[in-house]
Amino acid sequence: IDPPIKAFREALTRWPAIEVVQRFVTVGDPAALLSSQHVELKQRIATQFSIHHTDIFVVGSAKLGFSIAPCKRWKLFSDTSDLDVAIVSSDLYVKIWHEVSCLLAADPFIRWSKKSKYAEYQLHGWMRPDLLPNSPALPMADDWFEFFRELTSGAACGPYKISAGLYYNMRFLEHYQSRAVDLCMKEKEEIQDENCGNK
């Protein structure tokens, strides 16, 4: 087993999910980036959106060095992986939310194929701009996409596609990450049960 995966799986037996998130996901440099790249990435995002650099987190396989998503669990980060960023800002969240609200008030019948998916994420306190409708009435969403496209094309952090989600506050980020950790814990329990049954 890869050493970082081994350390993470051992942590699953020692601490509750939220503490695993706080020890492995929301602290320290990402496995996929040099410290200097990490600092530069956070500073550029902070400047673009007028937020503090401490409110920006690299998550997913780029952070851990491997994925804990159910469909890709334990798969190592590679040159074909995406670099996922979590931005925590209630002010930015509300600004985009307000744009969406105004858009729907002006045109309640707008074609929005991903509306239900967007609403599902928003129930968990985070927003995925890629699920928003395409509209000139959403300038912040357009700026969001253009900025991350430029970061990606400029190879700011290497050959990785950079994308980001927006969380209302830290509690929602930790809660969402904890869901994936919980599933890892359940997988470990199932394996242990199977091993016991084979003895």
PDB file of C-alpha atoms in Angstrom:
ATOM      1  CA  ILE A   1       0.000   0.000   0.000  1.00  0.00           C
ATOM      2  CA  ASP A   2       1.245   3.486  -0.827  1.00  0.00           C
ATOM      3  CA  PRO A   3       2.516   5.124   2.436  1.00  0.00           C
ATOM      4  CA  PRO A   4       0.117   8.136   2.343  1.00  0.00           C
ATOM      5  CA  ILE A   5      -2.815   5.771   1.794  1.00  0.00           C
ATOM      6  CA  LYS A   6      -1.634   3.556   4.645  1.00  0.00           C
ATOM      7  CA  ALA A   7      -1.390   6.545   7.010  1.00  0.00           C
ATOM      8  CA  PHE A   8      -4.844   7.745   5.982  1.00  0.00           C
ATOM      9  CA  ARG A   9      -6.422   4.313   6.438  1.00  0.00           C
ATOM     10  CA  GLU A  10      -4.836   4.021   9.870  1.00  0.00           C
ATOM     11  CA  ALA A  11      -6.308   7.414  10.742  1.00  0.00           C
ATOM     12  CA  LEU A  12      -9.761   6.067   9.892  1.00  0.00           C
ATOM     13  CA  THR A  13      -9.468   3.723  12.871  1.00  0.00           C
ATOM     14  CA  ARG A  14      -8.255   6.400  15.301  1.00  0.00           C
ATOM     15  CA  TRP A  15     -10.393   9.501  14.811  1.00  0.00           C
ATOM     16  CA  PRO A  16     -13.945  10.491  13.815  1.00  0.00           C
ATOM     17  CA  ALA A  17     -14.493  11.593  10.230  1.00  0.00           C
ATOM     18  CA  ILE A  18     -14.498  15.320  10.966  1.00  0.00           C
ATOM     19  CA  GLU A  19     -11.129  15.069  12.700  1.00  0.00           C
ATOM     20  CA  VAL A  20      -9.661  13.069   9.820  1.00  0.00           C
ATOM     21  CA  VAL A  21     -10.739  15.901   7.521  1.00  0.00           C
ATOM     22  CA  GLN A  22      -9.139  18.489   9.798  1.00  0.00           C
ATOM     23  CA  ARG A  23      -5.888  16.514  10.011  1.00  0.00           C
ATOM     24  CA  PHE A  24      -5.544  15.467   6.359  1.00  0.00           C
ATOM     25  CA  VAL A  25      -7.663  17.664   4.092  1.00  0.00           C
ATOM     26  CA  THR A  26      -7.851  21.226   5.383  1.00  0.00           C
ATOM     27  CA  VAL A  27      -4.271  21.631   6.645  1.00  0.00           C
ATOM     28  CA  GLY A  28      -0.833  21.449   5.033  1.00  0.00           C
ATOM     29  CA  ASP A  29       0.447  21.582   1.482  1.00  0.00           C
ATOM     30  CA  PRO A  30      -1.147  19.450  -1.252  1.00  0.00           C
ATOM     31  CA  ALA A  31       0.657  16.299  -2.318  1.00  0.00           C
ATOM     32  CA  ALA A  32       0.436  17.346  -5.975  1.00  0.00           C
ATOM     33  CA  LEU A  33       2.059  20.776  -5.628  1.00  0.00           C
ATOM     34  CA  LEU A  34       5.294  22.300  -4.473  1.00  0.00           C
ATOM     35  CA  SER A  35       4.890  24.648  -1.523  1.00  0.00           C
ATOM     36  CA  SER A  36       5.724  27.617  -3.769  1.00  0.00           C
ATOM     37  CA  GLN A  37       3.056  26.556  -6.295  1.00  0.00           C
ATOM     38  CA  HIS A  38       0.516  26.196  -3.519  1.00  0.00           C
ATOM     39  CA  VAL A  39       1.229  29.685  -2.195  1.00  0.00           C
ATOM     40  CA  GLU A  40       1.089  31.202  -5.689  1.00  0.00           C
ATOM     41  CA  LEU A  41      -2.206  29.469  -6.477  1.00  0.00           C
ATOM     42  CA  LYS A  42      -3.848  30.697  -3.280  1.00  0.00           C
ATOM     43  CA  GLN A  43      -2.570  34.232  -3.720  1.00  0.00           C
ATOM     44  CA  ARG A  44      -3.848  34.476  -7.292  1.00  0.00           C
ATOM     45  CA  ILE A  45      -7.291  33.175  -6.315  1.00  0.00           C
ATOM     46  CA  ALA A  46      -7.427  35.444  -3.273  1.00  0.00           C
ATOM     47  CA  THR A  47      -6.555  38.483  -5.380  1.00  0.00           C
ATOM     48  CA  GLN A  48      -9.074  37.598  -8.085  1.00  0.00           C
ATOM     49  CA  PHE A  49     -12.014  37.254  -5.704  1.00  0.00           C
ATOM     50  CA  SER A  50     -10.930  39.700  -2.980  1.00  0.00           C
ATOM     51  CA  ILE A  51     -10.831  37.048  -0.277  1.00  0.00           C
ATOM     52  CA  HIS A  52      -8.198  35.938   2.226  1.00  0.00           C
ATOM     53  CA  HIS A  53      -5.716  33.275   1.155  1.00  0.00           C
ATOM     54  CA  THR A  54      -6.522  31.201   4.267  1.00  0.00           C
ATOM     55  CA  ASP A  55     -10.044  30.663   2.879  1.00  0.00           C
ATOM     56  CA  ILE A  56      -8.731  28.662  -0.086  1.00  0.00           C
ATOM     57  CA  PHE A  57      -8.082  24.916   0.070  1.00  0.00           C
ATOM     58  CA  VAL A  58      -6.815  22.369  -2.415  1.00  0.00           C
ATOM     59  CA  VAL A  59      -8.911  19.239  -1.878  1.00  0.00           C
ATOM     60  CA  GLY A  60      -9.433  15.830  -3.445  1.00  0.00           C
ATOM     61  CA  SER A  61      -6.664  13.662  -4.815  1.00  0.00           C
ATOM     62  CA  ALA A  62      -4.431  16.690  -5.402  1.00  0.00           C
ATOM     63  CA  LYS A  63      -4.416  17.281  -1.647  1.00  0.00           C
ATOM     64  CA  LEU A  64      -4.082  13.719  -0.401  1.00  0.00           C
ATOM     65  CA  GLY A  65      -2.169  12.213  -3.313  1.00  0.00           C
ATOM     66  CA  PHE A  66      -5.033   9.776  -3.864  1.00  0.00           C
ATOM     67  CA  SER A  67      -8.787   9.932  -4.248  1.00  0.00           C
ATOM     68  CA  ILE A  68     -11.371   9.069  -1.597  1.00  0.00           C
ATOM     69  CA  ALA A  69     -14.325   9.603  -3.946  1.00  0.00           C
ATOM     70  CA  PRO A  70     -16.421   6.410  -4.086  1.00  0.00           C
ATOM     71  CA  CYS A  71     -15.940   5.786  -7.825  1.00  0.00           C
ATOM     72  CA  LYS A  72     -12.158   6.427  -7.697  1.00  0.00           C
ATOM     73  CA  ARG A  73     -11.240   5.463  -4.140  1.00  0.00           C
ATOM     74  CA  TRP A  74      -7.486   4.981  -3.523  1.00  0.00           C
ATOM     75  CA  LYS A  75      -6.610   5.903  -7.114  1.00  0.00           C
ATOM     76  CA  LEU A  76      -3.356   7.879  -7.074  1.00  0.00           C
ATOM     77  CA  PHE A  77      -3.170  11.458  -8.363  1.00  0.00           C
ATOM     78  CA  SER A  78      -1.624  11.589 -11.852  1.00  0.00           C
ATOM     79  CA  ASP A  79      -0.980  13.939 -14.754  1.00  0.00           C
ATOM     80  CA  THR A  80      -4.507  13.226 -16.007  1.00  0.00           C
ATOM     81  CA  SER A  81      -6.129  14.180 -12.689  1.00  0.00           C
ATOM     82  CA  ASP A  82      -7.920  17.448 -11.982  1.00  0.00           C
ATOM     83  CA  LEU A  83      -6.818  19.891  -9.320  1.00  0.00           C
ATOM     84  CA  ASP A  84      -9.855  20.731  -7.191  1.00  0.00           C
ATOM     85  CA  VAL A  85     -10.048  23.877  -5.089  1.00  0.00           C
ATOM     86  CA  ALA A  86     -12.535  24.740  -2.340  1.00  0.00           C
ATOM     87  CA  ILE A  87     -13.173  28.421  -1.675  1.00  0.00           C
ATOM     88  CA  VAL A  88     -14.864  29.331   1.605  1.00  0.00           C
ATOM     89  CA  SER A  89     -16.513  32.753   1.481  1.00  0.00           C
ATOM     90  CA  SER A  90     -20.003  33.625   2.633  1.00  0.00           C
ATOM     91  CA  ASP A  91     -19.749  37.045   0.933  1.00  0.00           C
ATOM     92  CA  LEU A  92     -18.839  35.599  -2.461  1.00  0.00           C
ATOM     93  CA  TYR A  93     -21.408  32.837  -2.059  1.00  0.00           C
ATOM     94  CA  VAL A  94     -24.199  35.321  -1.367  1.00  0.00           C
ATOM     95  CA  LYS A  95     -23.156  37.573  -4.288  1.00  0.00           C
ATOM     96  CA  ILE A  96     -23.473  34.741  -6.796  1.00  0.00           C
ATOM     97  CA  TRP A  97     -26.630  33.461  -5.119  1.00  0.00           C
ATOM     98  CA  HIS A  98     -28.114  36.955  -5.450  1.00  0.00           C
ATOM     99  CA  GLU A  99     -27.290  37.005  -9.184  1.00  0.00           C
ATOM    100  CA  VAL A 100     -29.035  33.667  -9.622  1.00  0.00           C
ATOM    101  CA  SER A 101     -32.055  34.881  -7.652  1.00  0.00           C
ATOM    102  CA  CYS A 102     -32.343  38.046  -9.750  1.00  0.00           C
ATOM    103  CA  LEU A 103     -32.026  36.021 -12.955  1.00  0.00           C
ATOM    104  CA  LEU A 104     -34.883  33.719 -11.932  1.00  0.00           C
ATOM    105  CA  ALA A 105     -37.018  36.659 -10.858  1.00  0.00           C
ATOM    106  CA  ALA A 106     -36.555  38.255 -14.279  1.00  0.00           C
ATOM    107  CA  ASP A 107     -37.058  35.032 -16.212  1.00  0.00           C
ATOM    108  CA  PRO A 108     -38.630  32.232 -14.121  1.00  0.00           C
ATOM    109  CA  PHE A 109     -38.905  30.000 -17.203  1.00  0.00           C
ATOM    110  CA  ILE A 110     -35.240  30.178 -18.189  1.00  0.00           C
ATOM    111  CA  ARG A 111     -33.865  26.931 -19.584  1.00  0.00           C
ATOM    112  CA  TRP A 112     -31.686  25.457 -16.852  1.00  0.00           C
ATOM    113  CA  SER A 113     -31.075  21.737 -17.304  1.00  0.00           C
ATOM    114  CA  LYS A 114     -28.857  21.460 -14.214  1.00  0.00           C
ATOM    115  CA  LYS A 115     -31.155  23.340 -11.842  1.00  0.00           C
ATOM    116  CA  SER A 116     -32.041  20.355  -9.657  1.00  0.00           C
ATOM    117  CA  LYS A 117     -28.391  19.320  -9.373  1.00  0.00           C
ATOM    118  CA  TYR A 118     -27.443  22.879  -8.429  1.00  0.00           C
ATOM    119  CA  ALA A 119     -30.158  22.936  -5.759  1.00  0.00           C
ATOM    120  CA  GLU A 120     -28.940  19.611  -4.368  1.00  0.00           C
ATOM    121  CA  TYR A 121     -25.456  20.978  -3.783  1.00  0.00           C
ATOM    122  CA  GLN A 122     -26.788  24.215  -2.362  1.00  0.00           C
ATOM    123  CA  LEU A 123     -28.667  22.250   0.294  1.00  0.00           C
ATOM    124  CA  HIS A 124     -25.227  21.174   1.527  1.00  0.00           C
ATOM    125  CA  GLY A 125     -23.938  24.745   1.636  1.00  0.00           C
ATOM    126  CA  TRP A 126     -21.832  24.782  -1.483  1.00  0.00           C
ATOM    127  CA  MET A 127     -22.137  26.022  -5.000  1.00  0.00           C
ATOM    128  CA  ARG A 128     -20.797  24.596  -8.236  1.00  0.00           C
ATOM    129  CA  PRO A 129     -20.645  27.384 -10.818  1.00  0.00           C
ATOM    130  CA  ASP A 130     -20.474  24.798 -13.613  1.00  0.00           C
ATOM    131  CA  LEU A 131     -24.097  23.941 -12.790  1.00  0.00           C
ATOM    132  CA  LEU A 132     -25.340  27.494 -13.297  1.00  0.00           C
ATOM    133  CA  PRO A 133     -27.267  28.480 -16.443  1.00  0.00           C
ATOM    134  CA  ASN A 134     -25.413  30.314 -19.194  1.00  0.00           C
ATOM    135  CA  SER A 135     -26.592  33.900 -19.031  1.00  0.00           C
ATOM    136  CA  PRO A 136     -25.123  37.412 -19.360  1.00  0.00           C
ATOM    137  CA  ALA A 137     -27.099  38.157 -16.193  1.00  0.00           C
ATOM    138  CA  LEU A 138     -24.560  36.083 -14.254  1.00  0.00           C
ATOM    139  CA  PRO A 139     -21.338  38.095 -14.691  1.00  0.00           C
ATOM    140  CA  MET A 140     -19.668  36.691 -11.582  1.00  0.00           C
ATOM    141  CA  ALA A 141     -20.172  33.147 -12.829  1.00  0.00           C
ATOM    142  CA  ASP A 142     -18.648  34.076 -16.195  1.00  0.00           C
ATOM    143  CA  ASP A 143     -15.677  35.708 -14.470  1.00  0.00           C
ATOM    144  CA  TRP A 144     -15.258  32.572 -12.365  1.00  0.00           C
ATOM    145  CA  PHE A 145     -14.983  30.283 -15.383  1.00  0.00           C
ATOM    146  CA  GLU A 146     -12.718  32.596 -17.322  1.00  0.00           C
ATOM    147  CA  PHE A 147     -10.338  32.933 -14.394  1.00  0.00           C
ATOM    148  CA  PHE A 148      -9.958  29.201 -13.833  1.00  0.00           C
ATOM    149  CA  ARG A 149      -9.637  28.575 -17.576  1.00  0.00           C
ATOM    150  CA  GLU A 150      -6.737  31.021 -17.620  1.00  0.00           C
ATOM    151  CA  LEU A 151      -5.113  29.365 -14.607  1.00  0.00           C
ATOM    152  CA  THR A 152      -5.379  26.002 -16.336  1.00  0.00           C
ATOM    153  CA  SER A 153      -4.148  27.141 -19.761  1.00  0.00           C
ATOM    154  CA  GLY A 154      -1.261  29.029 -18.158  1.00  0.00           C
ATOM    155  CA  ALA A 155      -0.141  25.819 -16.433  1.00  0.00           C
ATOM    156  CA  ALA A 156      -0.035  27.689 -13.127  1.00  0.00           C
ATOM    157  CA  CYS A 157       0.250  24.412 -11.243  1.00  0.00           C
ATOM    158  CA  GLY A 158       1.394  22.037 -13.942  1.00  0.00           C
ATOM    159  CA  PRO A 159      -0.610  20.147 -16.567  1.00  0.00           C
ATOM    160  CA  TYR A 160      -3.757  19.919 -14.469  1.00  0.00           C
ATOM    161  CA  LYS A 161      -7.238  21.246 -15.096  1.00  0.00           C
ATOM    162  CA  ILE A 162      -8.047  23.578 -12.189  1.00  0.00           C
ATOM    163  CA  SER A 163     -11.636  23.896 -11.045  1.00  0.00           C
ATOM    164  CA  ALA A 164     -13.252  25.205  -7.891  1.00  0.00           C
ATOM    165  CA  GLY A 165     -16.353  24.954  -5.749  1.00  0.00           C
ATOM    166  CA  LEU A 166     -17.636  27.662  -3.428  1.00  0.00           C
ATOM    167  CA  TYR A 167     -18.695  26.948   0.170  1.00  0.00           C
ATOM    168  CA  TYR A 168     -20.771  29.197   2.392  1.00  0.00           C
ATOM    169  CA  ASN A 169     -18.600  28.503   5.434  1.00  0.00           C
ATOM    170  CA  MET A 170     -15.995  26.125   6.815  1.00  0.00           C
ATOM    171  CA  ARG A 171     -18.549  23.922   8.513  1.00  0.00           C
ATOM    172  CA  PHE A 172     -20.144  23.041   5.171  1.00  0.00           C
ATOM    173  CA  LEU A 173     -16.741  22.249   3.630  1.00  0.00           C
ATOM    174  CA  GLU A 174     -15.790  19.970   6.506  1.00  0.00           C
ATOM    175  CA  HIS A 175     -19.197  18.321   6.475  1.00  0.00           C
ATOM    176  CA  TYR A 176     -19.020  17.574   2.756  1.00  0.00           C
ATOM    177  CA  GLN A 177     -15.503  16.162   3.022  1.00  0.00           C
ATOM    178  CA  SER A 178     -16.576  14.104   6.033  1.00  0.00           C
ATOM    179  CA  ARG A 179     -19.171  12.322   3.920  1.00  0.00           C
ATOM    180  CA  ALA A 180     -16.440  10.801   1.742  1.00  0.00           C
ATOM    181  CA  VAL A 181     -14.381   9.903   4.830  1.00  0.00           C
ATOM    182  CA  ASP A 182     -17.433   8.210   6.367  1.00  0.00           C
ATOM    183  CA  LEU A 183     -17.763   6.034   3.267  1.00  0.00           C
ATOM    184  CA  CYS A 184     -14.074   5.085   3.536  1.00  0.00           C
ATOM    185  CA  MET A 185     -14.682   4.068   7.154  1.00  0.00           C
ATOM    186  CA  LYS A 186     -17.662   1.937   6.182  1.00  0.00           C
ATOM    187  CA  GLU A 187     -15.595   0.243   3.481  1.00  0.00           C
ATOM    188  CA  LYS A 188     -12.930  -0.590   6.067  1.00  0.00           C
ATOM    189  CA  GLU A 189     -15.555  -1.989   8.433  1.00  0.00           C
ATOM    190  CA  GLU A 190     -16.980  -4.154   5.646  1.00  0.00           C
ATOM    191  CA  ILE A 191     -13.521  -5.524   4.822  1.00  0.00           C
ATOM    192  CA  GLN A 192     -12.889  -6.295   8.489  1.00  0.00           C
ATOM    193  CA  ASP A 193     -16.263  -8.078   8.722  1.00  0.00           C
ATOM    194  CA  GLU A 194     -15.414 -10.152   5.633  1.00  0.00           C
ATOM    195  CA  ASN A 195     -12.018 -11.072   7.072  1.00  0.00           C
ATOM    196  CA  CYS A 196     -13.626 -12.149  10.321  1.00  0.00           C
ATOM    197  CA  GLY A 197     -16.106 -14.263   8.390  1.00  0.00           C
ATOM    198  CA  ASN A 198     -13.272 -16.031   6.561  1.00  0.00           C
ATOM    199  CA  LYS A 199     -11.478 -17.063   9.760  1.00  0.00           C
TER     200      LYS A 199
END
